[in-house]
Amino acid sequence: MLSSKNLLSNIGSPVLSRKLSLLKTQGFINGKWVTSQGGTKFEILNPSNQSVIASVPDMNAQDTKLAIDAATEAFKSFRNTTAKYRANLLRTWYNLMVEHSEELAKILTQENGKSLAESRAEIAYGNSFVEWFSEESRRINGEILPPTTDNRKLMILKQPAGVAALITPWNFPHAMITRKAGAAIAAGCTCVIKPSEDTPLTALALAQLAEEAGFPSGVINVITTNTNNSPSVGKTICDDERVRVVSFTGSTQVGKILYRQCADNVKKVCLELGGNAPFIVFESANVELAVSGAMVCKFRNTGQTCVSANRFYVHKNVFHEFTSKFLEHMQRDIVLGDGMKPGVTHGPLIKKSQIDMIDNLVRDAVNKGAKLHCGGKRLTNLGELFYSPTLLTGVNENMEIFKKEIFGPIAVIHEFENEDQVLENANNINVGLAGYFYSENLSQIFRVARKMEVGMIGVNEGLISCAEAAFGGVKESGLGREGSKHGVDDFLDIKYLCLGNIKY
Ligand code: SIN
C-alpha cells in the first residue's frame, strides 16, 4: 500500500518545462493508456468542418468496471493521504495546466468548435478550479462540539466519501472536469471520469497532465464512450455500490435518470442540470451596461451554456432602446467561423441534433407570428453547423421556444410593465439555475434578488462564474453546489464521534 510519505516523494518538484503532446487517443485506467475491451473506436469530429481529429476507444460497461476497480483500489491508500499532500498534487497539476494552456485551448477549440479566445478563457477558468481546490484542500476542517455532559468530547470528522464518478458535458470540456475533479481530489476521493462522447480529447489531455503531475495510479481514470454505450456505462456506474458519489453536469432529462438509478444504493448525487435564465432589464437600468451584459450572457459559447440568458424581459420604457442597441451589437460584434481562425469570436453549434433543434424552434416561432429582427437561418457557406445569431420578439406561450432551454444563439425579448408581473413570469418555470437583472434602484435590487427562484444571480452583471462562487441551481436545475468552499461537500462524509467516560 502506498503511504502518503511515499506519495509525497513524487510531487512538489518544479514543473517540467518540456512540452508534452496532449493529444491522446486511448482511455486512461489505473495509470495506463488503454484500448477498449470491445476493441472498437469512434471518431471525434471538428464541428467547424466535420474533419476527423482523432479516434478514441469506445468503452463499455466492462471497461467501466475496470475503471471502478482501479479507483476502488487506489482509494484504499489515497483516503489516508494528508491534505497537504493533496494540495501539492493539485497545485502541481494546476501548474502543468497553466504551462500547457495554449495546447489545451487548441484541442478544446478543435473538438468543441468554440473560438480560440473562448477556449483560452475556458482553460483559465477551468484551471482556476484546480488552483482553488488545492487551497481549499487544507481547509476541510472537522468540528469540536460543546458536550451536554462534562465527561464527553464530541466531534465531527470529515472523511472522503469514496470513489466518485464524474460525468461531464461537451459545452465546457475542461472546466466541468476540473470543477468536479479538483473538489473530489481535495476531499480525498478517487475518480472515474466519463467525458461527453463529443469532447473526450480535453479530458484525456487532463489525464496526461495528471499522470505527469504524479497522481498515483487509479486516482484519476478516464473512460471514453460513444453515444450507444453511454446509457449502459451510466447504469454500470450507478449500479455499482463501490461508487459513492455521482456528480453530473448535463441535461435535466439525463440527470433525472441518473438520480433514479442512484437511489438503489443511495449514492450522493450532485446534479448541475439545465437552466432557463431570465434576464430582466428594469426601467432604471443602465441600458448600455445591460446590452454588454446581455451579449456575453447570451452568446458565450454560441449560447450553449446552462447559465445563458434564455428569456429577456425588458421594461416597456427601455424596450426599444435595449432591443435596437442589442441588435446593433449582435450584428457588429459577432464574427462566426472556424475557431482557429484569427478574428473569429464564435464557433458553430456542437452537432446536427443541436442545430436542427434550434432551427425548428425559430421556424415554429416565426410561423406562429414572432418577429424576426435578424438571423433565423443556417449559414451553410461557413459549414454545416453554423447558425446565424437570431433575435426574436413577439414570442408567446403558443410557441415552443417560450419555455424551452434554447442552448443556441437565439435571443428572445419580451416586454413587461411592472415588477410583480415580470417576477411571476420569470419564476413560472420548473427550473432555476441562474438569473440576471439590471437595475439602479437599491431596494429593487434586494427585493428582486430575494424573490427570484434561482441558485445564482447576476445583478448588473452578465458573466458571474468563478471558482470562488457556489455554482448550482434550485428546483429541477439540480442538487449541490460546485466551486466555492461548498464544492467539496458532496465528496465528503460527515462522521460524528462521541468520546465518553472521560475522567478529569
Ligand atoms: C455550464 O453551462 O454548465 C457551465 C457554465 C459555467 O460554468 O459558467
XYZ file of C-alpha atoms and ligand atoms in Angstrom:
512
model
C 0.000 0.000 0.000
C 1.238 3.498 -0.779
C 1.806 5.681 2.232
C 1.356 9.396 1.888
C 5.098 9.715 2.650
C 5.914 7.626 -0.432
C 3.414 9.504 -2.497
C 4.878 12.820 -1.440
C 8.225 11.974 -2.950
C 6.630 12.157 -6.416
C 5.455 15.678 -6.189
C 6.353 19.193 -5.318
C 9.174 19.150 -7.845
C 9.358 22.106 -10.223
C 7.034 21.859 -13.167
C 8.647 20.333 -16.211
C 9.368 22.804 -18.938
C 9.425 20.250 -21.748
C 6.356 20.322 -23.940
C 4.144 17.275 -23.735
C 1.990 16.074 -26.539
C -1.501 16.213 -25.108
C -3.453 14.702 -27.972
C -4.112 11.251 -26.509
C -6.186 8.606 -28.242
C -6.559 5.948 -25.554
C -8.552 5.715 -22.365
C -6.774 6.056 -19.024
C -7.350 3.359 -16.406
C -5.186 2.575 -13.410
C -2.347 4.789 -14.628
C -2.222 3.098 -18.034
C -3.266 4.211 -21.507
C -5.648 1.536 -22.735
C -7.891 0.485 -25.597
C -11.469 -0.678 -25.048
C -12.371 -4.241 -24.053
C -14.521 -4.480 -27.163
C -11.626 -3.265 -29.328
C -13.780 -0.637 -31.057
C -13.176 3.059 -31.515
C -15.147 6.133 -32.508
C -14.208 9.306 -34.295
C -14.118 12.774 -32.815
C -15.174 15.369 -35.334
C -14.306 19.035 -35.522
C -17.713 20.785 -35.522
C -16.345 23.593 -37.711
C -15.662 21.368 -40.702
C -16.536 17.771 -39.725
C -12.912 16.662 -40.176
C -11.797 13.745 -38.004
C -9.457 14.979 -35.251
C -8.792 11.560 -33.707
C -10.353 8.222 -32.835
C -10.699 7.077 -29.234
C -11.785 3.780 -27.631
C -15.491 3.147 -27.412
C -15.526 1.874 -23.847
C -18.391 -0.120 -22.428
C -19.690 -1.491 -19.151
C -16.705 -3.861 -18.854
C -14.223 -1.000 -19.179
C -16.257 0.967 -16.667
C -15.949 -1.890 -14.158
C -12.184 -1.899 -14.657
C -12.024 1.837 -14.025
C -14.129 1.428 -10.874
C -11.872 -1.458 -9.748
C -8.832 0.804 -10.179
C -10.417 3.758 -8.386
C -11.569 1.479 -5.547
C -8.102 0.024 -5.072
C -6.456 3.459 -5.244
C -8.903 4.840 -2.688
C -7.554 2.446 -0.036
C -4.338 4.481 0.076
C -5.492 7.810 -1.230
C -8.068 8.229 1.519
C -5.201 8.277 4.036
C -3.145 10.967 2.347
C -2.737 14.285 4.076
C -4.471 17.444 2.969
C -1.047 18.971 2.361
C -0.142 16.137 0.040
C -3.347 16.531 -1.960
C -2.899 20.309 -2.035
C 0.563 19.838 -3.553
C -0.698 17.267 -6.005
C -3.442 19.605 -7.224
C -1.041 22.537 -7.355
C 1.376 20.515 -9.500
C -1.496 19.540 -11.824
C -2.585 23.178 -11.963
C 0.940 24.368 -12.794
C 1.116 21.889 -15.654
C -2.281 23.045 -16.931
C -1.084 26.636 -16.886
C 2.106 25.678 -18.672
C 0.143 23.810 -21.340
C -2.762 26.260 -21.591
C -2.268 27.023 -25.246
C -2.143 23.398 -26.301
C -5.207 22.619 -24.201
C -7.046 25.562 -25.768
C -6.275 24.322 -29.267
C -7.540 20.817 -28.511
C -10.656 22.346 -26.980
C -11.356 24.556 -29.997
C -10.952 21.656 -32.366
C -13.275 19.287 -30.581
C -15.856 21.777 -29.299
C -15.745 24.442 -32.003
C -15.592 27.484 -29.719
C -13.209 30.241 -30.783
C -9.635 30.103 -29.577
C -10.275 33.221 -27.483
C -13.196 31.463 -25.782
C -11.141 28.307 -25.302
C -8.334 30.277 -23.703
C -10.883 31.820 -21.363
C -12.284 28.381 -20.526
C -8.836 26.961 -19.848
C -8.037 29.836 -17.475
C -11.450 29.377 -15.832
C -11.052 25.584 -15.622
C -7.516 25.837 -14.265
C -8.710 28.192 -11.555
C -10.814 25.402 -10.012
C -7.754 23.223 -9.555
C -5.864 26.130 -8.020
C -8.849 26.919 -5.779
C -9.293 23.347 -4.554
C -5.556 22.949 -3.993
C -6.037 25.733 -1.451
C -9.393 24.513 -0.100
C -7.962 21.054 0.470
C -6.202 22.299 3.599
C -9.315 23.930 4.971
C -11.581 20.879 5.164
C -11.939 21.078 8.910
C -13.908 18.983 11.320
C -15.698 20.411 14.343
C -15.459 20.174 18.123
C -18.922 20.378 19.672
C -19.887 21.518 23.164
C -20.914 18.339 25.053
C -24.020 18.059 27.166
C -22.181 16.192 29.927
C -18.706 17.134 31.053
C -17.242 13.621 30.738
C -17.688 13.614 26.982
C -15.914 15.030 23.987
C -17.977 15.359 20.829
C -16.546 15.915 17.418
C -17.330 15.812 13.751
C -14.869 14.361 11.279
C -14.998 14.875 7.546
C -13.841 11.922 5.510
C -13.639 11.277 1.762
C -16.817 9.579 0.555
C -15.084 7.085 -1.754
C -14.993 6.567 -5.492
C -16.586 9.461 -7.356
C -17.937 9.210 -10.904
C -17.746 12.496 -12.762
C -19.947 12.676 -15.832
C -19.254 15.811 -17.816
C -20.748 17.657 -20.810
C -19.412 18.880 -24.141
C -20.048 22.588 -23.656
C -17.200 23.125 -21.163
C -14.980 20.068 -21.704
C -12.205 21.406 -19.449
C -13.882 23.437 -16.717
C -16.626 20.942 -15.893
C -13.983 18.280 -15.228
C -11.707 20.463 -13.135
C -14.620 21.875 -11.106
C -15.564 18.338 -10.101
C -12.189 16.584 -10.033
C -10.494 19.427 -8.135
C -13.078 19.113 -5.363
C -13.061 15.297 -5.362
C -9.272 15.079 -5.089
C -9.131 17.812 -2.434
C -11.576 15.733 -0.377
C -9.510 12.541 -0.835
C -11.790 10.745 -3.303
C -10.638 8.860 -6.382
C -12.345 9.475 -9.718
C -13.798 7.795 -12.756
C -14.349 10.499 -15.353
C -16.752 9.952 -18.216
C -16.489 12.908 -20.586
C -19.048 13.616 -23.288
C -18.706 11.496 -26.425
C -18.310 14.752 -28.356
C -15.345 16.099 -26.404
C -13.215 13.392 -24.788
C -9.874 14.755 -26.014
C -9.642 17.551 -23.467
C -10.381 15.012 -20.731
C -7.592 12.749 -21.954
C -5.205 15.714 -22.109
C -6.042 16.470 -18.483
C -5.370 12.833 -17.578
C -1.992 13.081 -19.284
C -1.156 16.129 -17.176
C -2.370 14.341 -14.041
C -0.044 11.451 -14.839
C 2.796 13.914 -15.335
C 1.912 15.609 -12.058
C 2.483 12.318 -10.227
C -1.083 11.249 -9.488
C -0.940 7.684 -8.130
C -2.384 5.034 -10.439
C -6.143 4.730 -10.247
C -6.766 8.107 -8.606
C -7.930 9.556 -11.921
C -9.382 7.326 -14.630
C -10.965 8.434 -17.893
C -13.350 6.275 -19.894
C -14.233 7.412 -23.400
C -17.618 6.244 -24.589
C -19.726 6.777 -27.658
C -23.467 7.527 -27.588
C -24.576 3.889 -27.905
C -22.615 2.779 -24.865
C -23.325 5.840 -22.717
C -26.570 4.569 -21.124
C -25.010 1.230 -20.097
C -21.880 2.976 -18.813
C -24.079 5.350 -16.796
C -26.098 2.438 -15.433
C -22.959 0.498 -14.525
C -21.697 3.496 -12.587
C -24.999 3.962 -10.768
C -25.500 0.251 -10.011
C -22.005 -0.289 -8.619
C -22.171 0.138 -4.880
C -18.457 0.936 -4.710
C -19.141 4.259 -6.409
C -20.285 6.522 -3.592
C -20.703 9.805 -5.451
C -22.098 10.655 -8.862
C -21.503 14.195 -9.987
C -23.191 15.021 -13.265
C -23.455 18.124 -15.418
C -25.846 17.903 -18.334
C -29.482 17.839 -19.285
C -32.300 17.660 -16.746
C -33.647 14.628 -18.577
C -30.456 12.568 -18.155
C -29.925 13.963 -14.644
C -33.292 12.545 -13.582
C -32.419 9.115 -14.978
C -29.116 9.069 -13.083
C -30.799 10.338 -9.914
C -33.323 7.479 -10.065
C -30.607 4.925 -10.793
C -28.531 6.155 -7.853
C -31.438 5.606 -5.463
C -30.942 1.834 -5.300
C -27.676 2.093 -3.410
C -28.300 5.574 -2.043
C -25.335 7.390 -3.524
C -24.517 11.006 -3.011
C -25.528 12.879 -6.135
C -24.519 16.292 -7.316
C -26.572 17.385 -10.295
C -25.891 20.504 -12.303
C -28.736 20.437 -14.790
C -30.489 22.653 -17.281
C -31.468 26.244 -16.735
C -33.731 28.767 -18.403
C -32.287 32.027 -17.168
C -34.428 35.142 -17.094
C -32.562 38.381 -17.846
C -34.587 41.370 -16.679
C -33.876 44.969 -17.635
C -35.753 47.312 -15.319
C -36.674 50.888 -16.171
C -33.855 52.337 -14.046
C -31.187 50.139 -15.670
C -28.079 51.439 -17.331
C -29.068 50.206 -20.779
C -25.548 50.267 -22.249
C -24.361 48.063 -19.394
C -27.356 45.774 -19.816
C -26.641 45.360 -23.521
C -22.996 44.423 -22.992
C -24.013 42.028 -20.200
C -26.656 40.546 -22.492
C -24.113 39.962 -25.266
C -21.753 37.920 -23.123
C -24.526 36.216 -21.212
C -26.442 35.146 -24.323
C -23.638 34.379 -26.744
C -20.879 32.861 -24.589
C -20.056 29.536 -26.242
C -22.548 30.381 -29.012
C -25.359 30.258 -26.477
C -24.597 26.672 -25.473
C -24.311 27.363 -21.761
C -26.593 26.322 -18.905
C -26.417 29.821 -17.447
C -27.100 31.607 -20.755
C -29.810 34.237 -20.722
C -32.766 32.368 -22.168
C -35.589 34.889 -21.742
C -35.025 38.633 -21.883
C -37.677 40.737 -20.150
C -37.281 44.446 -20.843
C -39.354 47.231 -19.291
C -41.603 48.900 -21.850
C -39.944 52.297 -21.335
C -36.493 50.990 -22.355
C -37.633 48.180 -24.637
C -36.954 49.960 -27.893
C -33.584 51.346 -26.789
C -32.394 47.969 -25.454
C -33.623 45.976 -28.438
C -32.109 48.249 -31.064
C -28.747 48.506 -29.274
C -28.636 44.754 -28.705
C -29.368 44.147 -32.376
C -26.612 46.584 -33.341
C -24.070 44.732 -31.153
C -25.171 41.330 -32.417
C -24.609 42.400 -35.995
C -21.349 44.202 -35.270
C -19.528 42.159 -32.614
C -20.109 38.521 -33.553
C -17.752 37.018 -36.103
C -18.653 33.407 -36.805
C -16.222 30.912 -38.257
C -13.674 28.215 -37.586
C -12.484 28.967 -34.068
C -8.840 28.567 -35.034
C -9.033 31.496 -37.463
C -7.849 34.865 -36.170
C -10.652 37.341 -35.552
C -13.361 34.677 -35.138
C -15.331 35.312 -31.951
C -17.864 32.476 -32.076
C -17.943 28.989 -33.486
C -20.586 26.556 -34.725
C -23.052 24.503 -32.752
C -21.713 21.211 -31.499
C -23.699 18.761 -33.624
C -26.515 18.222 -36.064
C -29.180 17.427 -33.466
C -28.395 20.752 -31.794
C -28.646 22.921 -34.911
C -31.791 21.080 -36.042
C -33.417 21.686 -32.680
C -32.621 25.400 -32.822
C -33.734 25.821 -36.389
C -37.039 24.105 -35.563
C -37.622 26.391 -32.588
C -37.038 29.504 -34.690
C -39.212 28.271 -37.559
C -42.014 27.350 -35.200
C -41.896 30.802 -33.555
C -41.791 32.695 -36.861
C -44.567 30.571 -38.366
C -46.731 31.386 -35.355
C -46.158 35.127 -35.679
C -42.917 36.032 -33.838
C -40.980 38.945 -35.295
C -37.533 38.049 -36.651
C -35.124 41.005 -36.311
C -32.027 39.204 -37.579
C -30.692 35.716 -38.247
C -33.069 32.802 -38.371
C -31.050 30.725 -40.780
C -28.288 28.169 -41.165
C -25.044 29.561 -42.555
C -24.068 26.682 -44.798
C -21.437 28.827 -46.522
C -19.460 28.619 -43.244
C -20.204 24.963 -42.525
C -22.962 22.511 -41.698
C -23.284 23.542 -38.052
C -23.244 27.334 -38.212
C -26.391 29.253 -37.327
C -26.795 32.996 -37.577
C -27.292 34.864 -34.295
C -31.030 35.445 -34.117
C -33.215 37.998 -32.385
C -36.938 37.403 -31.872
C -39.673 39.493 -30.279
C -43.413 38.884 -30.093
C -42.938 35.364 -28.738
C -45.905 33.905 -26.826
C -46.817 30.754 -24.909
C -48.129 29.008 -28.031
C -44.615 28.829 -29.404
C -42.287 26.033 -28.416
C -39.400 28.401 -27.742
C -41.403 30.158 -25.000
C -40.460 27.711 -22.240
C -37.622 25.734 -23.789
C -33.952 25.981 -22.801
C -32.650 27.169 -26.169
C -28.936 26.301 -25.953
C -28.035 28.254 -29.066
C -27.510 31.796 -30.387
C -31.179 32.795 -30.275
C -32.270 35.774 -28.171
C -35.948 36.167 -27.299
C -37.034 39.537 -25.880
C -40.336 40.102 -24.073
C -41.736 43.449 -22.944
C -43.078 43.979 -19.410
C -44.738 46.723 -17.404
C -44.252 46.043 -13.702
C -42.021 44.215 -11.228
C -44.607 41.796 -9.822
C -45.680 40.701 -13.266
C -42.131 40.143 -14.525
C -41.146 38.192 -11.432
C -44.189 35.986 -11.801
C -43.238 35.267 -15.413
C -39.561 34.758 -14.569
C -40.392 32.271 -11.804
C -43.148 30.441 -13.644
C -40.918 27.545 -14.682
C -39.771 24.242 -13.185
C -36.033 25.076 -13.297
C -33.933 27.742 -11.583
C -30.229 27.818 -12.298
C -29.128 31.407 -12.994
C -30.978 34.702 -13.318
C -29.865 38.230 -14.154
C -31.288 41.678 -13.740
C -30.252 45.244 -14.322
C -31.477 47.995 -12.039
C -30.065 51.101 -10.377
C -32.693 51.027 -7.636
C -31.171 49.640 -4.441
C -34.404 48.498 -2.815
C -35.471 46.860 -6.031
C -32.114 45.070 -6.226
C -32.554 43.455 -2.818
C -36.260 42.795 -3.351
C -35.830 41.100 -6.716
C -32.718 39.178 -5.631
C -34.720 37.751 -2.747
C -37.693 36.759 -4.892
C -36.019 35.301 -7.969
C -36.246 31.497 -7.821
C -32.731 30.586 -8.975
C -29.455 29.413 -7.439
C -27.290 32.220 -8.832
C -27.977 35.843 -9.670
C -26.060 38.420 -11.666
C -27.063 41.945 -10.674
C -25.844 44.404 -13.295
C -23.527 41.610 -14.452
C -23.889 39.077 -17.238
C -20.947 36.761 -16.537
C -20.858 35.513 -12.965
C -18.988 32.183 -12.955
C -15.754 31.881 -10.977
C -14.051 29.331 -8.734
C -14.957 31.273 -5.583
C -18.693 31.161 -6.349
C -21.145 28.415 -5.373
C -22.409 27.177 -8.734
C -25.735 25.345 -8.767
C -29.463 25.613 -9.070
C -32.818 25.186 -7.365
C -35.939 23.281 -8.486
C -35.148 20.881 -11.368
C -31.855 22.630 -12.112
C -30.156 20.321 -9.688
C -28.695 19.470 -6.322
C -25.494 20.501 -4.618
C -23.004 23.235 -5.342
C -19.745 23.244 -7.281
C -16.825 25.611 -6.788
C -16.546 27.702 -3.603
C -15.897 26.141 -0.193
C -19.145 24.170 -0.649
C -17.816 22.342 -3.715
C -16.151 19.660 -1.580
C -19.277 18.839 0.440
C -20.634 16.240 -1.962
C -17.360 14.340 -1.809
C -17.245 14.138 1.984
C -18.941 12.010 4.592
C -19.594 13.544 7.962
C -18.800 11.261 10.876
C -19.856 12.099 14.417
C -17.580 10.877 17.178
C -18.611 10.717 20.812
C -15.813 10.055 23.306
C -17.411 9.138 26.634
C -16.474 8.471 30.220
C -13.525 10.787 30.297
C -12.186 11.114 33.816
C -10.915 14.516 34.928
C -22.496 25.228 -17.807
O -23.003 25.720 -18.777
O -22.882 24.131 -17.383
C -21.369 25.865 -17.047
C -21.237 27.314 -17.231
C -20.267 27.950 -16.290
O -19.563 27.284 -15.549
O -20.206 29.170 -16.311
